[in-house]
Structures are given as structure tokens and as C-alpha cells.
Coordinates of C-alpha atoms in Angstrom, one line a residue:
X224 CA -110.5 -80.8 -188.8
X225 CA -113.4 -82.0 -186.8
X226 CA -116.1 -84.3 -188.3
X227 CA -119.5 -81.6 -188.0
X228 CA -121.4 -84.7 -189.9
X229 CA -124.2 -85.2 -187.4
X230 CA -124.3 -88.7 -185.9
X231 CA -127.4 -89.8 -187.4
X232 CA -126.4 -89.0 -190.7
X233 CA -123.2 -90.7 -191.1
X234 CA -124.9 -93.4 -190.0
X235 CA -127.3 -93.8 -192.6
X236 CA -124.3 -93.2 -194.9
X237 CA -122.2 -96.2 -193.8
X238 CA -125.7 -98.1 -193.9
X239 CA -126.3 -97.2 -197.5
X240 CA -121.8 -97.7 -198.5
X241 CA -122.5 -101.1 -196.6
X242 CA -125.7 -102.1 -198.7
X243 CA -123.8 -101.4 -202.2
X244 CA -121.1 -103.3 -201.1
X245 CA -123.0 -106.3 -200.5
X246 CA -125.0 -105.9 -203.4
X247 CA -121.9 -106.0 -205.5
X248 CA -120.3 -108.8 -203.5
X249 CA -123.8 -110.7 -204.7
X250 CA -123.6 -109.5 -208.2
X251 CA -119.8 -110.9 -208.5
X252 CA -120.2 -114.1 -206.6
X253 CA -123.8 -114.9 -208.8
X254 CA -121.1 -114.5 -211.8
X255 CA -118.5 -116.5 -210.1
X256 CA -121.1 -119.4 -209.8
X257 CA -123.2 -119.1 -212.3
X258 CA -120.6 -117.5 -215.3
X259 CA -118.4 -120.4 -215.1
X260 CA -120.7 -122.8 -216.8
X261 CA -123.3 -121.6 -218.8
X262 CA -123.8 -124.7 -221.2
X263 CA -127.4 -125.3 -221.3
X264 CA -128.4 -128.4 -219.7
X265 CA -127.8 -131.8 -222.0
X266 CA -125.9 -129.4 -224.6
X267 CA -129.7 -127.9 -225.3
X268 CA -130.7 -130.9 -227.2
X269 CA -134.0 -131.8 -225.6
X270 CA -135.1 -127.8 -226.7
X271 CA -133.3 -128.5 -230.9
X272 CA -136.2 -128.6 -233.1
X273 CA -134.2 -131.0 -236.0
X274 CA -133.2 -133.1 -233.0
X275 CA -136.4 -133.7 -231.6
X276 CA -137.9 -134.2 -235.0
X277 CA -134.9 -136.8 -236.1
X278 CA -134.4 -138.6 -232.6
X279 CA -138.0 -139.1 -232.1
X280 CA -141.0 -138.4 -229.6
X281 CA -138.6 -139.3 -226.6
X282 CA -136.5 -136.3 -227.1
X283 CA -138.6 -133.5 -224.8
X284 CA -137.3 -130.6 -223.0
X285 CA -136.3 -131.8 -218.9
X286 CA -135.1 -135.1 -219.8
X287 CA -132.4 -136.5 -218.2
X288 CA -129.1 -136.4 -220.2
X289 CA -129.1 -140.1 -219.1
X290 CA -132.3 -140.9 -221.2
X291 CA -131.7 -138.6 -224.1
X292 CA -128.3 -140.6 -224.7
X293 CA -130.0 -143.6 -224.7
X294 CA -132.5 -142.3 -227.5
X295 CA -129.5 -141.2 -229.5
X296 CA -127.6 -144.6 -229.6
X297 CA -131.6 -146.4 -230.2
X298 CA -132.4 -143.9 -232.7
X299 CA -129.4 -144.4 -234.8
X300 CA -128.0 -147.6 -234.4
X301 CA -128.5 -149.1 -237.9
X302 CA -129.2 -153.2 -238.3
X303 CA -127.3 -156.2 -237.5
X304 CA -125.2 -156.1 -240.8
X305 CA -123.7 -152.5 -240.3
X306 CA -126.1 -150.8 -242.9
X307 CA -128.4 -147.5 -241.4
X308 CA -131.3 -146.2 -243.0
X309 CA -132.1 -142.2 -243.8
X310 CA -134.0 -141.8 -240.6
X311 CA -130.6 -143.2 -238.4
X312 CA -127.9 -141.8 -240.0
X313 CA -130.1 -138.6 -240.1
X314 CA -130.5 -139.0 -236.3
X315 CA -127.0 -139.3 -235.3
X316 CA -126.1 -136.0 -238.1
X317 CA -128.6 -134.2 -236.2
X318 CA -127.2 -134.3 -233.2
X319 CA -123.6 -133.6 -234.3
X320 CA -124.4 -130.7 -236.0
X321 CA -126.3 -129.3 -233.4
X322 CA -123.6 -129.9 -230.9
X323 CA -121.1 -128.3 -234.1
X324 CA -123.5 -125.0 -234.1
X325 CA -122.7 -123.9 -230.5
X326 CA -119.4 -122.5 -232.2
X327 CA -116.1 -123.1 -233.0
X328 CA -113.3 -124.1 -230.9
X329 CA -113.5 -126.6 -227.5
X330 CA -116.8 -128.1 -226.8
X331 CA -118.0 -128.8 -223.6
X332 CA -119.9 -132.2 -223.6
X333 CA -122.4 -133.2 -220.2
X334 CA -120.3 -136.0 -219.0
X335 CA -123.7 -138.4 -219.2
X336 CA -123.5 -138.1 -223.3
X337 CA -119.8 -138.8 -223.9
X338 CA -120.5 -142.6 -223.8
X339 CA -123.5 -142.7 -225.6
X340 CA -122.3 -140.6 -228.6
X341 CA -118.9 -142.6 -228.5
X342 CA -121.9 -145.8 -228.9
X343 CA -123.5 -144.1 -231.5
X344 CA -120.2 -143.4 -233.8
X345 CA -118.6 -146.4 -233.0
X346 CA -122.0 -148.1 -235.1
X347 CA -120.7 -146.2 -237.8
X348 CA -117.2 -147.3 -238.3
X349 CA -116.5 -147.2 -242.2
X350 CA -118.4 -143.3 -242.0
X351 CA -115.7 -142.4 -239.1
X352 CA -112.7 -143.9 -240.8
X353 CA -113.1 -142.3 -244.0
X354 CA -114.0 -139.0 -242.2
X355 CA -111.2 -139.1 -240.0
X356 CA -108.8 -140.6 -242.6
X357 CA -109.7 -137.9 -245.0
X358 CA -108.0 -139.6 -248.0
X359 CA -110.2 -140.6 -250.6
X360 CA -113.8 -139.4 -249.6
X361 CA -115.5 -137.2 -251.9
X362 CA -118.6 -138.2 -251.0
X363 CA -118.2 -137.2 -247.1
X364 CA -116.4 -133.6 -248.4
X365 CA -119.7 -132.5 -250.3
X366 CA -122.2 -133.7 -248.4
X367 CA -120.7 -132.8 -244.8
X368 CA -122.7 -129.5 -244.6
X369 CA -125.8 -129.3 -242.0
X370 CA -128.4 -129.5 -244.4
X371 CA -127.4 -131.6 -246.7
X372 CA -128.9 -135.1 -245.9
X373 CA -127.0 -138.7 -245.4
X374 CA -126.1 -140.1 -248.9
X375 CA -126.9 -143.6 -250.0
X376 CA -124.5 -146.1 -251.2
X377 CA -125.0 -148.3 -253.9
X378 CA -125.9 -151.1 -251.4
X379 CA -128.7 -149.4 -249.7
X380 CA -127.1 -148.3 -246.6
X381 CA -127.1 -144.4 -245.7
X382 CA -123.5 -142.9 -244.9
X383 CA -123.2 -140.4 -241.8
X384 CA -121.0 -137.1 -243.0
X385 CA -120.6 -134.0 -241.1
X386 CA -118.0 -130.9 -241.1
X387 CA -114.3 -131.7 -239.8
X388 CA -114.1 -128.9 -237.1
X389 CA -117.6 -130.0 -235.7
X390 CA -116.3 -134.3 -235.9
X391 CA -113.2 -133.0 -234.2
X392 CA -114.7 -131.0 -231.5
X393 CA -117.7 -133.7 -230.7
X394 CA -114.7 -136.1 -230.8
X395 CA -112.7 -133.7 -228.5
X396 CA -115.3 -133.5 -226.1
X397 CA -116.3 -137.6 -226.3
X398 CA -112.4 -138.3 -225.4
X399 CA -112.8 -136.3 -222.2
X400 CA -113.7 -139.7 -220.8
X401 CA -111.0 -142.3 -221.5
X402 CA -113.6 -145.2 -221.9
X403 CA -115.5 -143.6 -224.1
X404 CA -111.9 -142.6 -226.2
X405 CA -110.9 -146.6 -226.3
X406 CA -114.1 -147.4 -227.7
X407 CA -113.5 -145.0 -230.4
X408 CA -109.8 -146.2 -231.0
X409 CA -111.0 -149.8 -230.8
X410 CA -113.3 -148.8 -233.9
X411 CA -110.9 -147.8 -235.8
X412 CA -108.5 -150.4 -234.7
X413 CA -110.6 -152.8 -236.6
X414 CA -111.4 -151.5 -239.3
X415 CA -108.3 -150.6 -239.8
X416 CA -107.4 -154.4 -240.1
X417 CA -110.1 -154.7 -242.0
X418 CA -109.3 -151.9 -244.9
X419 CA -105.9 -153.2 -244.7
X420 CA -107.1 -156.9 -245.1
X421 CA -109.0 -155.9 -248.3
X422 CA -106.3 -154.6 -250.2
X423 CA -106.0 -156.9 -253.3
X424 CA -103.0 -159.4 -253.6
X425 CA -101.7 -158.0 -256.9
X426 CA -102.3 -153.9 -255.9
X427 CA -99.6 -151.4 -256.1
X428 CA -99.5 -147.5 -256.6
X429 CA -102.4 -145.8 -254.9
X430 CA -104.3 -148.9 -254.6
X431 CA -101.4 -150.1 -251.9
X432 CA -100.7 -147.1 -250.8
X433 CA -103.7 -145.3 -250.0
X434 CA -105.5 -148.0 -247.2
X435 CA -102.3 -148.1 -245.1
X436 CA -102.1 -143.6 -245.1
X437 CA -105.8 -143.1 -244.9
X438 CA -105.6 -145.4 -241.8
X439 CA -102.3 -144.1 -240.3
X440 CA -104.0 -140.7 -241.0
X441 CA -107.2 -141.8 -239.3
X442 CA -105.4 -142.7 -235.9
X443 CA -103.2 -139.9 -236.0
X444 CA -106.1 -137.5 -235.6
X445 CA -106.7 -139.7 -232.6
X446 CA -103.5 -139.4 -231.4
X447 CA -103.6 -135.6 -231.6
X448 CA -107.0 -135.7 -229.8
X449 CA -105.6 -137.7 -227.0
X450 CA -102.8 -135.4 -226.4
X451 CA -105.3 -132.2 -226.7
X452 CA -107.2 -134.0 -223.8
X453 CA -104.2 -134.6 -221.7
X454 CA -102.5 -131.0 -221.7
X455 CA -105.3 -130.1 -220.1
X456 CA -104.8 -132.6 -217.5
X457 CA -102.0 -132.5 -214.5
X458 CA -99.6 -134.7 -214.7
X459 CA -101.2 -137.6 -212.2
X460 CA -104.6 -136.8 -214.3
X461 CA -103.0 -137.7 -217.4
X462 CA -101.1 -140.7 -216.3
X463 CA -104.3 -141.9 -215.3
X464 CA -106.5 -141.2 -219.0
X465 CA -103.6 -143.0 -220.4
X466 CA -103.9 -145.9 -218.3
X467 CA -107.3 -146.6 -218.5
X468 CA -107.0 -146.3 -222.2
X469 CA -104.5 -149.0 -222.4
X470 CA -106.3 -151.2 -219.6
X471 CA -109.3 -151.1 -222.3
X472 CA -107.4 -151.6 -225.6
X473 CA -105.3 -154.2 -223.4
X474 CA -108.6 -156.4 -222.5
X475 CA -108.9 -159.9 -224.0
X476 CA -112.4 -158.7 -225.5
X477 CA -111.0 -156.4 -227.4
X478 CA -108.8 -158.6 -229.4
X479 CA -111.2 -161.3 -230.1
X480 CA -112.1 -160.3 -233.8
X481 CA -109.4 -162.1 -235.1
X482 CA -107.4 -161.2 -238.1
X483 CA -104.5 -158.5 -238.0
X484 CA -106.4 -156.0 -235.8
X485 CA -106.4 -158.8 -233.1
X486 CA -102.4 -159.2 -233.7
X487 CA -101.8 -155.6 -233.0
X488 CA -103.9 -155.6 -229.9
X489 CA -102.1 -159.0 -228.8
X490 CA -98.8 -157.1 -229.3
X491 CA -99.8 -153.8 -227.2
X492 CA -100.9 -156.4 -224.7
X493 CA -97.3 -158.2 -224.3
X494 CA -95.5 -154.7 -224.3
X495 CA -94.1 -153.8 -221.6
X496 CA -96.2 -151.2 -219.3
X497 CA -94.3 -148.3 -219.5
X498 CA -93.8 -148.8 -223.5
X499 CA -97.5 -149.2 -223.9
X500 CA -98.4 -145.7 -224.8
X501 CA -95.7 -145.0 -227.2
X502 CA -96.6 -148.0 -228.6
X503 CA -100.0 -146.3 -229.2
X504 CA -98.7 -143.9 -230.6
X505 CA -96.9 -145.8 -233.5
X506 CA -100.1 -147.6 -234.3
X507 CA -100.2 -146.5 -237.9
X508 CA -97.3 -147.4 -238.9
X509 CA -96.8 -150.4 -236.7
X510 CA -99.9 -152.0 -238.4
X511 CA -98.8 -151.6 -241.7
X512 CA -95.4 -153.5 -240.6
X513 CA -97.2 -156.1 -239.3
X514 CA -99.5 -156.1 -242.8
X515 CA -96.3 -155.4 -244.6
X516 CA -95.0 -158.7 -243.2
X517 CA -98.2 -160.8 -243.5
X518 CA -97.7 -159.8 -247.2
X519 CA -94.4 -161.0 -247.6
X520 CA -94.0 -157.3 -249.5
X521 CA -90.4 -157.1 -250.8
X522 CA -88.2 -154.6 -248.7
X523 CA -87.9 -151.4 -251.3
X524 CA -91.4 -151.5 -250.8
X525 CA -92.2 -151.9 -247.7
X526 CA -89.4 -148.9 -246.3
X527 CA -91.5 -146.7 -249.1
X528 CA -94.9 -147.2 -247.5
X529 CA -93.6 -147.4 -243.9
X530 CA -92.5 -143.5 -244.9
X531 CA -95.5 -142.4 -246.6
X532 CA -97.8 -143.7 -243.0
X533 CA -95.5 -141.9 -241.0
X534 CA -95.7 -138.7 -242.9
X535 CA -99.2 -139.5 -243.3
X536 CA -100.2 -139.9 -239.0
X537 CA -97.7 -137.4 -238.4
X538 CA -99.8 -134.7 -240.6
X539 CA -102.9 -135.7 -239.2
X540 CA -101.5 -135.1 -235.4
X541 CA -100.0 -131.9 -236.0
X542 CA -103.7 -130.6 -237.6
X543 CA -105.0 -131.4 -234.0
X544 CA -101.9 -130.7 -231.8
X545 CA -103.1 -127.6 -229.3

């Protein structure tokens, strides 16, 4: 049947079809490039009241992520002895929990805060271990929520504390970077020799049990992190995080604390390359060998403890394992 639409008018028809098209085509590629990433810029800290209050006067809104790290690590890094005051652990709690309030699940960090924040918790390290070894810390359980301020220990120092989830996903989104993951690992690392180092001569039940877990525990949540980061990765990706997480843990700086932290780290250095990783992943439990052995700790012993880290880092990894 013939087409009696007159010329003109189909015309302006196919002009108007053609104008909605495009309008749409606009609409979807404005979602397509603006949709993807809608993470406000420097995780919306510079706009956070509590974090422009608790970071200080350089905090304003269109800073650069760059500078507002920088203020962060200034802000809470507490004096030469390890001990923070109210106003820097306060700081540093501030900004977690700000970064723990954008909601549950996988965080996206700006790339120019991961190393700063990894700075900022790494001045922390007893506060991280206990949070992340989740042991014996009854302190950090009730006084982890938002408002609840830093506590003081009974040497003056104020103790950083915030949720698990929101630790884990700042943590999550800190590792992205492999750098900024060693650091974090090196912490712990030490004082991890350091807890272990402690232990009295003549201790046995919890008090021998307890540092060695809480530790193993500790880096097993780092383990599970590490592998949450690299599923994400392809494979070539993730063979290189891994690397340049052993290439930093491998350095010579890093192992030049002395004491059984530095053995381990001398150890992961002499493994072979392709062993390196796995290696990583025993730390736990390969630290309390070593421990173990510096003890001279009788053999019944020893097998008992060596089970109770594994089950310990092994319960810990599966908490975080995607």
C-alpha cells in the first residue's frame, strides 16, 4: 500500500525519531562515564565535619587527595616513643570511620590515600595487632563504635579502636597497592617478634599460648586480604602484587630491627623465588617454630602450639576469604 504521508511530514518525523535517539544515546553514554565511579572526590573527606574538626584547619573542601593524606599521617602520628595523644588517635578514628560509613562491603580508596593511611596505621602497631589478632582485646571490642572516643592506657598513651568490617574494608582498600600492603605486613611482622619476645621464660597455658594465636591470627587476616586483592586481579596482575610485596619484605631495611622478626625476614630472603609467597603464607606458624626453637620448648609442646597457630591463621583467612 502506497505511503500517502506527505513528504514534508515524514520528514519532520524522522527529524524528531532521530533527535530522541540521540538524546538517549547521550543519556546512556553520560551513565556509562559518569555511573561507573561515583565515589566523591578524596572519599568525601575534605566535606566530613568530624574530620575536618579532628584532622585540623588544613582539611577544606578542593584539596588535593595528595595534601589531605599528608595532614592525616601529620595529624596522627603520635611521638618518638610510640605513645598518641586524644587529639591523634582521635584523628586517625575519624577518618576510618568516615571511610567505614560509606557502607558495607568493598571500599573504593583514591589511589593518592592508600599510602598515607597505610603510614598512619603502621604508627599504630600494638592498636592494629590487637585489632586484627582479635584474641584478648576487650578494650578495642567496646570501645570500637564511631562515637565512642580513643581510650587511655595506664601509661598515658591513647589506643586507636574502630569496628572490624570498617578495619577490614579500609584495610581492603589500602592493600590495593602492594607497597602500601608490605608496609602493613612489615608492621605486624615486628611486632609480632616483639609480642612473641615478651612472653615470660617460665609461661605456659594461655600465657604461652595466646601471643603465638593472636599473632598467627593477626597475619592470617592479612593473608586473606592479600588473596581478596588478587582474585580480582588477572593472572599477570597478580603475579606482579605478589612480587612487589616480596621485593619489599625481601629488602635489607626491612630486616634491620634485629631480634626474631629480622630472622624470619632473613629466611624469606634466602628462600628460593618461586617459594617466597607460600612462604608468606606460613608466616604464623613459621615464626612460632622459629620462637619455638629459640626457646629450646620441649617437643609435646611445641607440635601443640604449632597446631593451635595453624587453626588459629587458618580461621582468621577463611573470615576474609571472598
Amino acid at each position: 500500500m502506497p505511503n500517502k504521508t506527505p513528504p514534508r511530514r515524514r520528514k519532520a518525523t524522522a527529524v524528531i525519531v532521530l533527535g530522541v535517539c540521540l538524546a538517549l544515546l547521550g543519556g546512556i553514554g553520560a551513565w556509562l562515564l559518569l555511573g561507573r565511579d561515583t565515589t566523591p572526590a578524596c572519599n568525601g573527606l575534605p566535606e566530613n565535619d568530624r574530620v575536618q574538626s579532628s584532622v585540623g584547619r588544613d582539611v577544606r573542601p578542593g584539596m588535593s587527595c595528595q595534601a589531605l593524606g599528608k595532614a592525616i599521617v601529620k595529624a596522627s602520628a603520635g611521638d618518638p616513643q610510640g605513645r598518641h595523644s586524644l587529639a591523634q588517635a582521635k584523628a586517625l578514628k575519624d577518618v576510618l570511620t568516615a571511610l567505614g560509613s560509606q557502607g558495607p562491603g568493598e571500599l573504593t580508596l583514591d589511589p593518592a590515600l592508600r599510602r598515607p593511611l597505610a603510614t598512619a596505621l603502621a604508627d599504630y602497631p600494638q592498636d592494629l595487632h590487637a585489632m586484627l589478632g582479635g584474641i584478648n582485646i576487650q578494650d578495642f571490642v567496646t570501645k570500637a563504635a564511631p562515637t565512642t572516643p580513643p581510650w587511655k592506657a595506664e601509661d598515658g598513651s591513647y589506643h586507636l579502636t574502630v569496628l572490624t568490617d570498617t578495619l577490614r574494608d579500609v584495610l581492603h582498600a589500602i592493600a590495593q597497592d602492594p607497597h602500601s600492603y608490605a608496609l602493613l605486613r612489615l608492621t605486624e611482622t615486628r611486632i609480632t617478634g616483639q609480642r612473641l619476645a615478651a612472653v615470660p621464660a617460665d609461661a605456659e597455658g594461655f600465657g604461652l599460648s595466646v601471643p603465638p594465636t593472636e599473632s598467627a591470627r593477626a597475619l592470617g587476616t592479612l593473608d586473606g586480604i592479600a588473596d581478596s586483592v588478587t582474585r580480582g586481579l588477572d593472572t599477570s596482575q597478580a603475579r606482579a602484587w605478589r612480587a612487589a610485596v616480596l621485593d619489599a619484605l625481601a629488602d635489607d631495611r626491612a630486616s634491620a630491627t634485629g631480634g626474631l622478626a629480622s630472622a624470619w625476614l632473613q629466611g624469606l630472603r634466602s628462600t628460593a623465588e618461586e617459594e617466597r609467597y607460600e612462604s608468606l603464607r606460613a608466616q604464623g606458624i613459621e615464626m612460632t617454630r622459629l620462637w619455638a626453637q629459640q626457646r629450646k620448648m620441649d617437643e609435646q609442646t611445641r607440635q601443640g602450639l604449632l597446631a593451635k597457630v595453624e587453626r588459629s591463621a587458618l580461621s582468621a583467612y577463611r573470615e576474609i576469604e571472598p
